[in-house]
PDB file of C-alpha atoms and ligand atoms in Angstrom:
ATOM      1  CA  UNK A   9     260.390 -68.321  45.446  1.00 73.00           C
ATOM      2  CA  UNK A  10     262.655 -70.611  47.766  1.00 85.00           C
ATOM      3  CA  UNK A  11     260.675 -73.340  49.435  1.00 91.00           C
ATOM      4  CA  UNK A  12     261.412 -76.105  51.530  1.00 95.00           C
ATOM      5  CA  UNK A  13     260.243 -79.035  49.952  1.00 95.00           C
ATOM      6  CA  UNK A  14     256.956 -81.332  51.803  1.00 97.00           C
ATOM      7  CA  UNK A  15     256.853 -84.726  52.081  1.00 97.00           C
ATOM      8  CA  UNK A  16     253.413 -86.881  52.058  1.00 97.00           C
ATOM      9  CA  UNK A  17     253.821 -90.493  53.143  1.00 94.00           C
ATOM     10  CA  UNK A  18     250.335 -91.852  53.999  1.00 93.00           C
ATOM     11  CA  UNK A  19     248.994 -89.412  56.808  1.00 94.00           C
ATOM     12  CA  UNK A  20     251.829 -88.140  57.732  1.00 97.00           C
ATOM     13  CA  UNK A  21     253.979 -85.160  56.347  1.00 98.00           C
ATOM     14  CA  UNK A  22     257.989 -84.804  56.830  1.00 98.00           C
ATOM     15  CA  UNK A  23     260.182 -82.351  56.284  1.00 98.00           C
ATOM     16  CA  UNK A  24     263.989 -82.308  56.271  1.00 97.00           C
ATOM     17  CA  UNK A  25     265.664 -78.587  56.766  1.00 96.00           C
ATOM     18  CA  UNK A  26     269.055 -78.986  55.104  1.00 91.00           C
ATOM     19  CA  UNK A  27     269.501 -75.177  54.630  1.00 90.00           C
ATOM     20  CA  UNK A  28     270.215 -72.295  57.039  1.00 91.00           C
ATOM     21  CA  UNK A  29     266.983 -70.844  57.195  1.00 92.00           C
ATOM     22  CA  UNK A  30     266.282 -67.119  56.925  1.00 92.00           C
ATOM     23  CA  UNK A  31     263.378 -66.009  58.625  1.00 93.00           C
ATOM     24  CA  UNK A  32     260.837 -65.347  55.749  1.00 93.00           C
ATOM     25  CA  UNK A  33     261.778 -68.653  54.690  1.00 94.00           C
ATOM     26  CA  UNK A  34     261.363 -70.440  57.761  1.00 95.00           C
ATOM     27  CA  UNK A  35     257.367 -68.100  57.947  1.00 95.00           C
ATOM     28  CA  UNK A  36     256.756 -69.562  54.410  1.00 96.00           C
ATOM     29  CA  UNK A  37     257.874 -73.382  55.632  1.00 97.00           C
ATOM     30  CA  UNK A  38     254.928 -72.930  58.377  1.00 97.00           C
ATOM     31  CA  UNK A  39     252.309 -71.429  56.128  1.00 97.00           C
ATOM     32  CA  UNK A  40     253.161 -74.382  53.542  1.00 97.00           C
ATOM     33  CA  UNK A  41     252.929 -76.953  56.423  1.00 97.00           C
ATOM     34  CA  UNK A  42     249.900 -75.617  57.669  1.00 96.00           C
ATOM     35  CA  UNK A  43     247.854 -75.338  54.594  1.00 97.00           C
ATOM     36  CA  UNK A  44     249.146 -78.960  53.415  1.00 97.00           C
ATOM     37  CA  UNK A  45     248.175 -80.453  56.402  1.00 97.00           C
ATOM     38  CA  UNK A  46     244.462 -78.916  55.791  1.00 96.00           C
ATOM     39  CA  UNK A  47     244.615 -80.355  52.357  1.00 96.00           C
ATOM     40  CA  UNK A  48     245.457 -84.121  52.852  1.00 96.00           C
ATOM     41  CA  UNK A  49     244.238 -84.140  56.244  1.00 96.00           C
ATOM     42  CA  UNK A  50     247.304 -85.025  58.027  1.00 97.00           C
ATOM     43  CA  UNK A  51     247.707 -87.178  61.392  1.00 97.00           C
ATOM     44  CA  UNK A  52     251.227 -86.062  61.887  1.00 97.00           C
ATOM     45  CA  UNK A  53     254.072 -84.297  61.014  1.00 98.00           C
ATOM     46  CA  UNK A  54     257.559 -85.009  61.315  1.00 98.00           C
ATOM     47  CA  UNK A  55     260.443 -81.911  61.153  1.00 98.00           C
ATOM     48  CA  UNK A  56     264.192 -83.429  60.955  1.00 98.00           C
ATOM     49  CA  UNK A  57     266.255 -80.721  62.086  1.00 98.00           C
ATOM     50  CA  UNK A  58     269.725 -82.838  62.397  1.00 97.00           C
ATOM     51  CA  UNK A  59     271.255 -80.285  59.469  1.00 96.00           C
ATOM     52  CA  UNK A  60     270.322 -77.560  61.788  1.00 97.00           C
ATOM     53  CA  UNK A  61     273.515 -76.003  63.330  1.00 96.00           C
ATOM     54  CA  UNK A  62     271.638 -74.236  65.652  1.00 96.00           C
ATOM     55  CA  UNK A  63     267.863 -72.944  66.446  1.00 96.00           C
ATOM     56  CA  UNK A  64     267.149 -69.422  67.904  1.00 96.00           C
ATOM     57  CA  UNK A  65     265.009 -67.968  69.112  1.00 96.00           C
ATOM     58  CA  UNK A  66     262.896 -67.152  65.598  1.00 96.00           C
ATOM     59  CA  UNK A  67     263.411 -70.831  64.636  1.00 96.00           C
ATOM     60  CA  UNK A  68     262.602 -72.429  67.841  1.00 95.00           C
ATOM     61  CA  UNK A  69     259.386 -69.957  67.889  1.00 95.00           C
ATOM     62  CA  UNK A  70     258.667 -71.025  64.334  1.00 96.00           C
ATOM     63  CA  UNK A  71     258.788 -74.590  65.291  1.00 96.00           C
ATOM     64  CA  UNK A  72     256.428 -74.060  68.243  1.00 95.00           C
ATOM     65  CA  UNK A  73     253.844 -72.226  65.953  1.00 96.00           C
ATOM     66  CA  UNK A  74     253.431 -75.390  63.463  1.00 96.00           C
ATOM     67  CA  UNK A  75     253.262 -77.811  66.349  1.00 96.00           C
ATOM     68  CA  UNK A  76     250.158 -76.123  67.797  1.00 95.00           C
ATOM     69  CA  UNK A  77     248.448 -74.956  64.142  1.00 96.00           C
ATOM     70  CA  UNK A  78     248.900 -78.596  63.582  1.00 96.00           C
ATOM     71  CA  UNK A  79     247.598 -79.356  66.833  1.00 95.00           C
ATOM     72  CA  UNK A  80     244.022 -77.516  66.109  1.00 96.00           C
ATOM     73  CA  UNK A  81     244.072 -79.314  63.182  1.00 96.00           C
ATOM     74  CA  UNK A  82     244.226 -82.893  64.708  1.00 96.00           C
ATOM     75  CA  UNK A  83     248.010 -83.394  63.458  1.00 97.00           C
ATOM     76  CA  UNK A  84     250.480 -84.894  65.979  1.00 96.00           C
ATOM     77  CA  UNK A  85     254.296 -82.917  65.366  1.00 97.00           C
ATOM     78  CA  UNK A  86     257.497 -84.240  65.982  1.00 98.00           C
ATOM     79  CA  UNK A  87     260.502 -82.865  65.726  1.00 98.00           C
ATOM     80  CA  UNK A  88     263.845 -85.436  65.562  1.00 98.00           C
ATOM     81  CA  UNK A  89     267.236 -85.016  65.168  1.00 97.00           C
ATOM     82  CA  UNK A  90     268.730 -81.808  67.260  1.00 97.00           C
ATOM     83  CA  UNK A  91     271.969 -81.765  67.948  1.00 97.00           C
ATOM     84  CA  UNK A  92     273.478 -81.931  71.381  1.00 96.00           C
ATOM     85  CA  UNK A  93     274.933 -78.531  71.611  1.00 98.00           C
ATOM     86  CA  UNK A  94     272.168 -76.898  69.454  1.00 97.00           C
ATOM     87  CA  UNK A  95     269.408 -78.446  72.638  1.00 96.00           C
ATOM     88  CA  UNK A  96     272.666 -77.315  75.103  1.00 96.00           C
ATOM     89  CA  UNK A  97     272.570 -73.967  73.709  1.00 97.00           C
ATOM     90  CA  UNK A  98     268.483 -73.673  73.209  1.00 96.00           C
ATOM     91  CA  UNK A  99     268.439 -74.088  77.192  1.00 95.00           C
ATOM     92  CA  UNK A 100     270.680 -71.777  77.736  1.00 97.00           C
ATOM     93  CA  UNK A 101     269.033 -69.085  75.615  1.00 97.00           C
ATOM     94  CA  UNK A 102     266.095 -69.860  77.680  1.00 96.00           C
ATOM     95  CA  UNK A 103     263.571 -71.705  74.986  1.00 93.00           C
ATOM     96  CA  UNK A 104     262.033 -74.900  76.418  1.00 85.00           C
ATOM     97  CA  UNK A 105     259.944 -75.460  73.182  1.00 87.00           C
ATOM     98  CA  UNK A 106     256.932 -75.966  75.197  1.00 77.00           C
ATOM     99  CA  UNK A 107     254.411 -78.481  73.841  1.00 81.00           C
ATOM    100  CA  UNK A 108     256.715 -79.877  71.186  1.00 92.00           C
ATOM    101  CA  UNK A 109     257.460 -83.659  71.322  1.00 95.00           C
ATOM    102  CA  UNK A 110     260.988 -84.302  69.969  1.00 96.00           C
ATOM    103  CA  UNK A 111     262.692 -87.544  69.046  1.00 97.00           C
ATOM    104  CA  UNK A 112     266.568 -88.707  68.741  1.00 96.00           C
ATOM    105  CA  UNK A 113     266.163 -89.858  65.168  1.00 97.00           C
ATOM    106  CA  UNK A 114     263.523 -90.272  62.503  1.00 97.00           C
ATOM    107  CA  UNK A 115     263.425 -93.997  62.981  1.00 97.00           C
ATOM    108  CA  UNK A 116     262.039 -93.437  66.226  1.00 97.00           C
ATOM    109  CA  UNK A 117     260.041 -89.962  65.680  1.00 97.00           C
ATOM    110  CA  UNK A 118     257.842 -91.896  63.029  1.00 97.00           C
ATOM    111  CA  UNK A 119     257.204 -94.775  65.572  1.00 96.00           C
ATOM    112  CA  UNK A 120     255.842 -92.255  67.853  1.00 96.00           C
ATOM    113  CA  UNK A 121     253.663 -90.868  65.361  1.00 96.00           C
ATOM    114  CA  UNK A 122     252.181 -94.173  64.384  1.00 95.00           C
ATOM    115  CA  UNK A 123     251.600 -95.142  68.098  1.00 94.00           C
ATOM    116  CA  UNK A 124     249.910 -91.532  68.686  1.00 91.00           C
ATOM    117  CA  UNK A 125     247.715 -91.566  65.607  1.00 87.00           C
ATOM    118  CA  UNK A 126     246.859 -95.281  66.138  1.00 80.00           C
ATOM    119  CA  UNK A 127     246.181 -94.545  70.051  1.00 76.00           C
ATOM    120  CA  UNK A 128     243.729 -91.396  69.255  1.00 70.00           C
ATOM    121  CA  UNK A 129     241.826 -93.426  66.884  1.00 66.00           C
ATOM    122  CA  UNK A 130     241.403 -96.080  69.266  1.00 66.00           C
ATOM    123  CA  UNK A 131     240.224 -93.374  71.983  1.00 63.00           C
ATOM    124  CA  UNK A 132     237.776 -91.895  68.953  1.00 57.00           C
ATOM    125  CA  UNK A 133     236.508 -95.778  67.787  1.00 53.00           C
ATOM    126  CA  UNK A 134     236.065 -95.626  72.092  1.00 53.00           C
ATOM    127  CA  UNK A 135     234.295 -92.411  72.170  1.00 51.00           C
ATOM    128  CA  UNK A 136     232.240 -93.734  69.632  1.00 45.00           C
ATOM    129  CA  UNK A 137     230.968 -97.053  71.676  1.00 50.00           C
ATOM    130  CA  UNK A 138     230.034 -94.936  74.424  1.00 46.00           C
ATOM    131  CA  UNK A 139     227.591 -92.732  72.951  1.00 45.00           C
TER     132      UNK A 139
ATOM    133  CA  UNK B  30     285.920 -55.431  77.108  1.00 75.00           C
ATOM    134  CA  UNK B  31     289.670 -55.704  77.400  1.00 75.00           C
ATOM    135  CA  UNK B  32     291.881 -56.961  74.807  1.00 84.00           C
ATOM    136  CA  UNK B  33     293.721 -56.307  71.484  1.00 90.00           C
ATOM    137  CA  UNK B  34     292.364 -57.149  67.915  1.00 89.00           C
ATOM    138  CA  UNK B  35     294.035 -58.643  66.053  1.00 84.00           C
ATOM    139  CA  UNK B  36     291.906 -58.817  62.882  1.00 91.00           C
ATOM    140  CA  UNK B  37     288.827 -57.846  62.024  1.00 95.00           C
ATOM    141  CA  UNK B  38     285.936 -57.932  59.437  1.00 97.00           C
ATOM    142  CA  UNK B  39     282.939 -56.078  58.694  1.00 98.00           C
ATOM    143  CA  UNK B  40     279.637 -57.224  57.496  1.00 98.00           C
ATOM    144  CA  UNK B  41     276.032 -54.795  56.598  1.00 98.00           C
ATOM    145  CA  UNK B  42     273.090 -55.877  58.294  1.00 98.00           C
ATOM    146  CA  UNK B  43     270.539 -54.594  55.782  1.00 98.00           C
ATOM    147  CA  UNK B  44     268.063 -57.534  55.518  1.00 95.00           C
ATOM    148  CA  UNK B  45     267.377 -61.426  56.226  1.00 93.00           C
ATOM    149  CA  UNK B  46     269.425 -62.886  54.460  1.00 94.00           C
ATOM    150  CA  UNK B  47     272.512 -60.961  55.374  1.00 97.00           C
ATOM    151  CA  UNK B  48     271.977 -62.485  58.794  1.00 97.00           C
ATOM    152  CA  UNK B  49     272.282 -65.709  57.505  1.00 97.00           C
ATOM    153  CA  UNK B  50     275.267 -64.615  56.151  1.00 97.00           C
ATOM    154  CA  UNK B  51     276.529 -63.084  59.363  1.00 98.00           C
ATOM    155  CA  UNK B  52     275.619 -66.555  60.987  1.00 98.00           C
ATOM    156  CA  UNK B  53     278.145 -68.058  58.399  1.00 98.00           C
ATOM    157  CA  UNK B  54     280.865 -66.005  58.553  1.00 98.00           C
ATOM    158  CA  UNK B  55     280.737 -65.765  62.337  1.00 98.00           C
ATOM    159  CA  UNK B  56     281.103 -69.828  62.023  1.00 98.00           C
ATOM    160  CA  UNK B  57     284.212 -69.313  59.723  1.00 98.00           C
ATOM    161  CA  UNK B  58     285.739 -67.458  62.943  1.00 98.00           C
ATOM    162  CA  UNK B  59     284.960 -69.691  65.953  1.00 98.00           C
ATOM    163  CA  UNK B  60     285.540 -72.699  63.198  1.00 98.00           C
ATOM    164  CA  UNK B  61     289.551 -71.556  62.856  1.00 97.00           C
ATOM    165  CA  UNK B  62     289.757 -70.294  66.256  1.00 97.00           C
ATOM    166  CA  UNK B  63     288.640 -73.931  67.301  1.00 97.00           C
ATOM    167  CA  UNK B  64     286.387 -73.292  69.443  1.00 98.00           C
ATOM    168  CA  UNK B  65     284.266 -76.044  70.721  1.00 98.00           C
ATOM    169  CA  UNK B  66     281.383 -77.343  69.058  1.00 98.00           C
ATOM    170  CA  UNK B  67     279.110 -76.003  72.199  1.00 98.00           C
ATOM    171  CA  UNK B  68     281.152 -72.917  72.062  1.00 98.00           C
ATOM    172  CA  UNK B  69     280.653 -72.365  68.239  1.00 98.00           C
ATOM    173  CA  UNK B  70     276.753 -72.678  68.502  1.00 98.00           C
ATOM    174  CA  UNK B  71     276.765 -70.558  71.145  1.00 98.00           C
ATOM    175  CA  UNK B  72     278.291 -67.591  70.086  1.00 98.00           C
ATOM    176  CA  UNK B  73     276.325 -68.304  65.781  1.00 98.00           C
ATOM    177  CA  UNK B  74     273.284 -68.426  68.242  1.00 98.00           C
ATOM    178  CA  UNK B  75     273.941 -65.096  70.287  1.00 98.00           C
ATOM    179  CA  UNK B  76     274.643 -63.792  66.580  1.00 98.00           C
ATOM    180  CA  UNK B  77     271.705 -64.404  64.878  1.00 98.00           C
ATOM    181  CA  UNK B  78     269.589 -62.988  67.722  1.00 98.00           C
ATOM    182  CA  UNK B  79     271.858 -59.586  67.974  1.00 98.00           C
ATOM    183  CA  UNK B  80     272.226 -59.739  64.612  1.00 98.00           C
ATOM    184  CA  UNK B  81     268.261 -59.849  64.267  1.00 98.00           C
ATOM    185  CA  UNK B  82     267.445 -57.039  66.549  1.00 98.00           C
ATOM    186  CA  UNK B  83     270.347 -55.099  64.756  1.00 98.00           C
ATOM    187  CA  UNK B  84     267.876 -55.344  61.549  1.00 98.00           C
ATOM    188  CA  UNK B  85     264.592 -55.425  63.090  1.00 97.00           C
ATOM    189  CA  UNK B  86     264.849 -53.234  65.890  1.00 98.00           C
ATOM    190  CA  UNK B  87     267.588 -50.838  64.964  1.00 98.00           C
ATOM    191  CA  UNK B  88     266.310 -50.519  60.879  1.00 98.00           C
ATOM    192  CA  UNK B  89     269.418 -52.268  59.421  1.00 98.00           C
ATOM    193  CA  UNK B  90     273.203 -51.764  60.747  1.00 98.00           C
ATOM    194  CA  UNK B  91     276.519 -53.897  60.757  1.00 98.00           C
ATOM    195  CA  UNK B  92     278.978 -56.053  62.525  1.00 98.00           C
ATOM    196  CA  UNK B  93     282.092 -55.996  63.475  1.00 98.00           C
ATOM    197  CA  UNK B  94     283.768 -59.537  63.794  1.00 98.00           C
ATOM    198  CA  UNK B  95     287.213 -59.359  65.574  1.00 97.00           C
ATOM    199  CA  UNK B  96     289.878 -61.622  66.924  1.00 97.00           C
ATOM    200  CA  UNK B  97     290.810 -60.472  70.544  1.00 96.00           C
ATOM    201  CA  UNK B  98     293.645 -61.649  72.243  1.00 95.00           C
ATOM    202  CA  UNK B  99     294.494 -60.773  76.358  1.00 93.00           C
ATOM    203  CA  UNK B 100     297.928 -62.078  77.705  1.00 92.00           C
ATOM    204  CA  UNK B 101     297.244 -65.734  76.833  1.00 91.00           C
ATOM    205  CA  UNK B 102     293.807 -65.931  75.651  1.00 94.00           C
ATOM    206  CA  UNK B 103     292.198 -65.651  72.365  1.00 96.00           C
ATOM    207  CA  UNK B 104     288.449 -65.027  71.725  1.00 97.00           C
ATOM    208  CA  UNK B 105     285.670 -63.322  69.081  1.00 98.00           C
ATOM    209  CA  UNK B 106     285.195 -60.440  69.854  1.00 98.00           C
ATOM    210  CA  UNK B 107     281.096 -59.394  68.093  1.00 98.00           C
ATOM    211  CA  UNK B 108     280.377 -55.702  67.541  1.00 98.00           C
ATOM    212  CA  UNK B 109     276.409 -54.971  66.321  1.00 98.00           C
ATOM    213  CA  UNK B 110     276.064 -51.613  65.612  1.00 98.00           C
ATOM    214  CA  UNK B 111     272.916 -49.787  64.165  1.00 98.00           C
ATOM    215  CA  UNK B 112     271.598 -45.796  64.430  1.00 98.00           C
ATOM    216  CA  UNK B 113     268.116 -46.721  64.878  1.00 98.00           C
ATOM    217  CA  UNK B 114     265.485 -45.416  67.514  1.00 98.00           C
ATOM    218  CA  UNK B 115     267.540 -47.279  70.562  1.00 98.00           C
ATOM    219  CA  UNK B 116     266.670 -48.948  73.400  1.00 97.00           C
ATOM    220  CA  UNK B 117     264.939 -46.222  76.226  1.00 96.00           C
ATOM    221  CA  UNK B 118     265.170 -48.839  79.184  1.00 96.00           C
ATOM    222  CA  UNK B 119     268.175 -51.715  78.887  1.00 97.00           C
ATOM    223  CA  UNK B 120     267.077 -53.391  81.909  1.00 97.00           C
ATOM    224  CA  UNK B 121     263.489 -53.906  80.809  1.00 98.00           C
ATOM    225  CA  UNK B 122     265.006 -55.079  77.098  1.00 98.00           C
ATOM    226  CA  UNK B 123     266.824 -57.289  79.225  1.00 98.00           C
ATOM    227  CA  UNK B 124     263.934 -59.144  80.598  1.00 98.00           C
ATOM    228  CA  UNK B 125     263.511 -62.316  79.565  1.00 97.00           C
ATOM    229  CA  UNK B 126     259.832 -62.821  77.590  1.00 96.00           C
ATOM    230  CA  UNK B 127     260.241 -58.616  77.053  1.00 97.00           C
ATOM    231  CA  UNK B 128     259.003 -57.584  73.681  1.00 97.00           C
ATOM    232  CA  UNK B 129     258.420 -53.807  72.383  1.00 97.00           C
ATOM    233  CA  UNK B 130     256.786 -56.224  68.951  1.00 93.00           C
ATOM    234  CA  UNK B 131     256.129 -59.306  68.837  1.00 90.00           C
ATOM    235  CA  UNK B 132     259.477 -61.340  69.178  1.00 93.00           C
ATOM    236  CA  UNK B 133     260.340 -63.882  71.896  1.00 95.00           C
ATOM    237  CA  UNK B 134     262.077 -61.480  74.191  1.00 97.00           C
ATOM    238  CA  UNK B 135     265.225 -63.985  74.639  1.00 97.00           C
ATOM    239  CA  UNK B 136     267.786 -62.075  72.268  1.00 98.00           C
ATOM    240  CA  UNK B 137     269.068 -59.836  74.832  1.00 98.00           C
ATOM    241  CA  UNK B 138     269.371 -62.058  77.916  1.00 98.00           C
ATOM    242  CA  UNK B 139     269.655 -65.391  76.058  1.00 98.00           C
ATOM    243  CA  UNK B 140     272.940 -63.625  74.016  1.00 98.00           C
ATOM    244  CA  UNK B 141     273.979 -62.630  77.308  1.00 98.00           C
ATOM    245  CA  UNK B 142     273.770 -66.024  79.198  1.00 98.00           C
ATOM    246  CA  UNK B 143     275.923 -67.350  75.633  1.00 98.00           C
ATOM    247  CA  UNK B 144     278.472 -65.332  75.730  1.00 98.00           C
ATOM    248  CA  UNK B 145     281.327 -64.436  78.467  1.00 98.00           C
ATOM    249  CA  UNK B 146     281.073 -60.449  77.953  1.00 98.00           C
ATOM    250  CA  UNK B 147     278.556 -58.330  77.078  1.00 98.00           C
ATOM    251  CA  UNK B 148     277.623 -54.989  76.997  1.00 98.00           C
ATOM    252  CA  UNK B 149     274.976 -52.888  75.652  1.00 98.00           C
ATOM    253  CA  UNK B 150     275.407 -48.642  74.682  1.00 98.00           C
ATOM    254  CA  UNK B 151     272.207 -46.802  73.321  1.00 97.00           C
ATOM    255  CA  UNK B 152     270.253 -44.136  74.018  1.00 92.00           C
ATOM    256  CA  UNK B 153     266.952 -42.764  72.525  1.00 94.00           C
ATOM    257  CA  UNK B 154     267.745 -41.092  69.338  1.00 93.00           C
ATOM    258  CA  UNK B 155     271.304 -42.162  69.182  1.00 94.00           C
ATOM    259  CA  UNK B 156     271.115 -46.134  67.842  1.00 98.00           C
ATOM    260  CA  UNK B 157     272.202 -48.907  69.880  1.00 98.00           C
ATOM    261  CA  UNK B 158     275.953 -51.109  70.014  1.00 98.00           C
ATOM    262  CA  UNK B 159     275.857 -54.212  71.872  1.00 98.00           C
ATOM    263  CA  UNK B 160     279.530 -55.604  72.445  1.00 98.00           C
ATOM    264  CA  UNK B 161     280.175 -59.403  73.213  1.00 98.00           C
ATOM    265  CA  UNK B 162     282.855 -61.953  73.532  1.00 98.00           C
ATOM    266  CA  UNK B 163     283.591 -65.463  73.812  1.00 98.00           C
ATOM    267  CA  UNK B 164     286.856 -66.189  75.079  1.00 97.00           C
ATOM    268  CA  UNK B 165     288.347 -69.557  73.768  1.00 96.00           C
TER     269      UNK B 165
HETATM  270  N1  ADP C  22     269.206 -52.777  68.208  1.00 81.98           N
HETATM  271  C1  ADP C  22     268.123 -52.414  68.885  1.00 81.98           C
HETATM  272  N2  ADP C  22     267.547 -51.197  68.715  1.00 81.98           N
HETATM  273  C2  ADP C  22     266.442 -50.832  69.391  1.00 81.98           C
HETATM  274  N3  ADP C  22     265.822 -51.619  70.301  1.00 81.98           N
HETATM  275  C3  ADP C  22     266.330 -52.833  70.522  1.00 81.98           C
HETATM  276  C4  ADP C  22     267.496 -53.309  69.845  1.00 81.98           C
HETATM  277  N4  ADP C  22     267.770 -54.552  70.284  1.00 81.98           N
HETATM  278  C5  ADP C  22     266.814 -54.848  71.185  1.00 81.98           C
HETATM  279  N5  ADP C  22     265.950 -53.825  71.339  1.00 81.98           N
HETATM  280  C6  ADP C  22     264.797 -53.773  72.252  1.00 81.98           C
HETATM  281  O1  ADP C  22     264.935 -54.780  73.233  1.00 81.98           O
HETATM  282  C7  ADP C  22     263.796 -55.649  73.208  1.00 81.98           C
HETATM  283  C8  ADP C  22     264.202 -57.042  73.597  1.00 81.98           C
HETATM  284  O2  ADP C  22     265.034 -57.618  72.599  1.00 81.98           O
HETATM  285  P1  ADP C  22     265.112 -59.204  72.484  1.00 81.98           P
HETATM  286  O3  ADP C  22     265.448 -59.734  73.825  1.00 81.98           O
HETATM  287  O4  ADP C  22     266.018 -59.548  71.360  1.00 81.98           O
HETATM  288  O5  ADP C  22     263.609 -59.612  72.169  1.00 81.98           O
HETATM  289  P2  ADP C  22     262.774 -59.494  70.793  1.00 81.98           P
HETATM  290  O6  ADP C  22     263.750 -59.172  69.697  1.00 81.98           O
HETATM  291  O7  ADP C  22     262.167 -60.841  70.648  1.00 81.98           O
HETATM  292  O8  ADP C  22     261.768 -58.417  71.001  1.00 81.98           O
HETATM  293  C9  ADP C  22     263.238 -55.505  71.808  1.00 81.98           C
HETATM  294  O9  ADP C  22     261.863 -55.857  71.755  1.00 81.98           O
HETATM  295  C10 ADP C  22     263.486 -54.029  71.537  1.00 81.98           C
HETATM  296  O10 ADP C  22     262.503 -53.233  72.153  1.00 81.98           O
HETATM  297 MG1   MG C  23     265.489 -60.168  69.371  1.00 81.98          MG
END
């Protein structure tokens, strides 16, 4: 079966979507996310969508659903990369992407991750003091 | 709706990957008719979604992809066809956030905000043709 392929650097997991997804494979890309970041315990997840030509409505819905699985499983997403008339176009179909944190380029996606995960454990080492 | 066609094309809409295919060859056309980048995405966008409901909604169809010209201006011309179950109320389908399942409810209106025309023939029983075009 097609796949798109999973990255693991450290805590975090990245993905690059170089193909034009069809929509079974873009529901197996979030189970496979989903489970992996359950099985390494990932702090973060980082989609580059700059091959992307365009995101509809299934995609951008797709998208959404792995930012908040990840989410309940203590995983930061962000998604880097969409082009300017793929975002023009998203707003005019009327998705917003709520909830999902997006970056201009990878460089900059993976700093926010690192200053997110870094930040929460600081809040948890925190929690901890005050107990 | 008014204009001439000048050429056309026809592709089934039987499962997912033929609208990934339809996405494709719909890029072909707004690629040599130069449309603008924003343009292009715009009208491979409306595509996929009518192109989704065509398969989803109306149980597999086709398109018709057509060059349209009027006096002095060009455009594509998109023609998603199906005899499924079609659509009892098109205003209520038009809603954004609508759903009869368990999609987004943005096909209909989103593809309509995309594109410069658009219209939408069904009736219960008799399938469903939803018309659009982007003029250049
Ligand atoms: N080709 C079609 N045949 C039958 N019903 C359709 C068709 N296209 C759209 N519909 C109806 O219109 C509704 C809204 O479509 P859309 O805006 O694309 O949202 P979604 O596909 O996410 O449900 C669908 O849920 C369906 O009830
Ligand atoms: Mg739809």
């Amino acid at each position: 079966m097609e796949r798109i392929p999973i990255l693991r650097m450290g805590n975090f997991l990245l993905v690059t979507i170089q193909v034009d997804m069809h929509d079974k494979l873009a529901l197996t890309l979030q189970d496979d996310l989903t489970s992996k970041i359950a099985d390494v315990g990932a702090k973060g997840v980082l989609i580059d969508i700059s091959s992307l030509e365009i995101v509809d409505s299934f995609i951008g819905r797709t998208l959404a659903n792995i930012a908040s699985m990840a989410r309940v499983l203590d995983a930061q997403t962000v998604v880097v990369g969409m082009q300017p008339a793929v975002a023009i176009t998203l707003v005019e179909l009327g998705m917003s992407l709520p909830g999902i944190r997006t970056a201009l380029n990878v460089e900059s996606g993976m700093q926010y991750l690192h200053e997110t995960v870094t930040s929460d454990r600081d809040s948890e080492e925190y929690d901890g003091d005050s107990d | 709706m008014t204009g001439t066609v000048t050429k056309t094309e026809t592709l089934p809409i039987k499962d997912s990957s033929d609208v990934v295919f339809v996405r494709q060859r719909v890029r072909v056309w707004a690629t040599e008719m130069k449309l603008s980048l924003v343009d292009q995405t715009k009208l491979v966008t409306a595509a996929s979604e009518l192109g989704r409901n065509t398969l989803e909604h109306g149980g597999g169809g086709q398109l018709e992809i057509s060059e349209v010209v009027n006096g002095l201006r060009k455009g594509i011309k998109l023609t998603f066809s199906d005899k499924g179950p079609g659509i009892p109320d098109i205003k209520l389908a038009l809603t954004d956030g609508y759903t009869s399942r368990q999609g987004m409810g943005l096909g209909l209106g989103g593809s309509k905000r995309l594109m410069n025309e658009f219209e939408i023939q069904s009736a219960p029983g008799e399938g469903t043709t939803v018309t659009v075009i982007r003029w250049k």
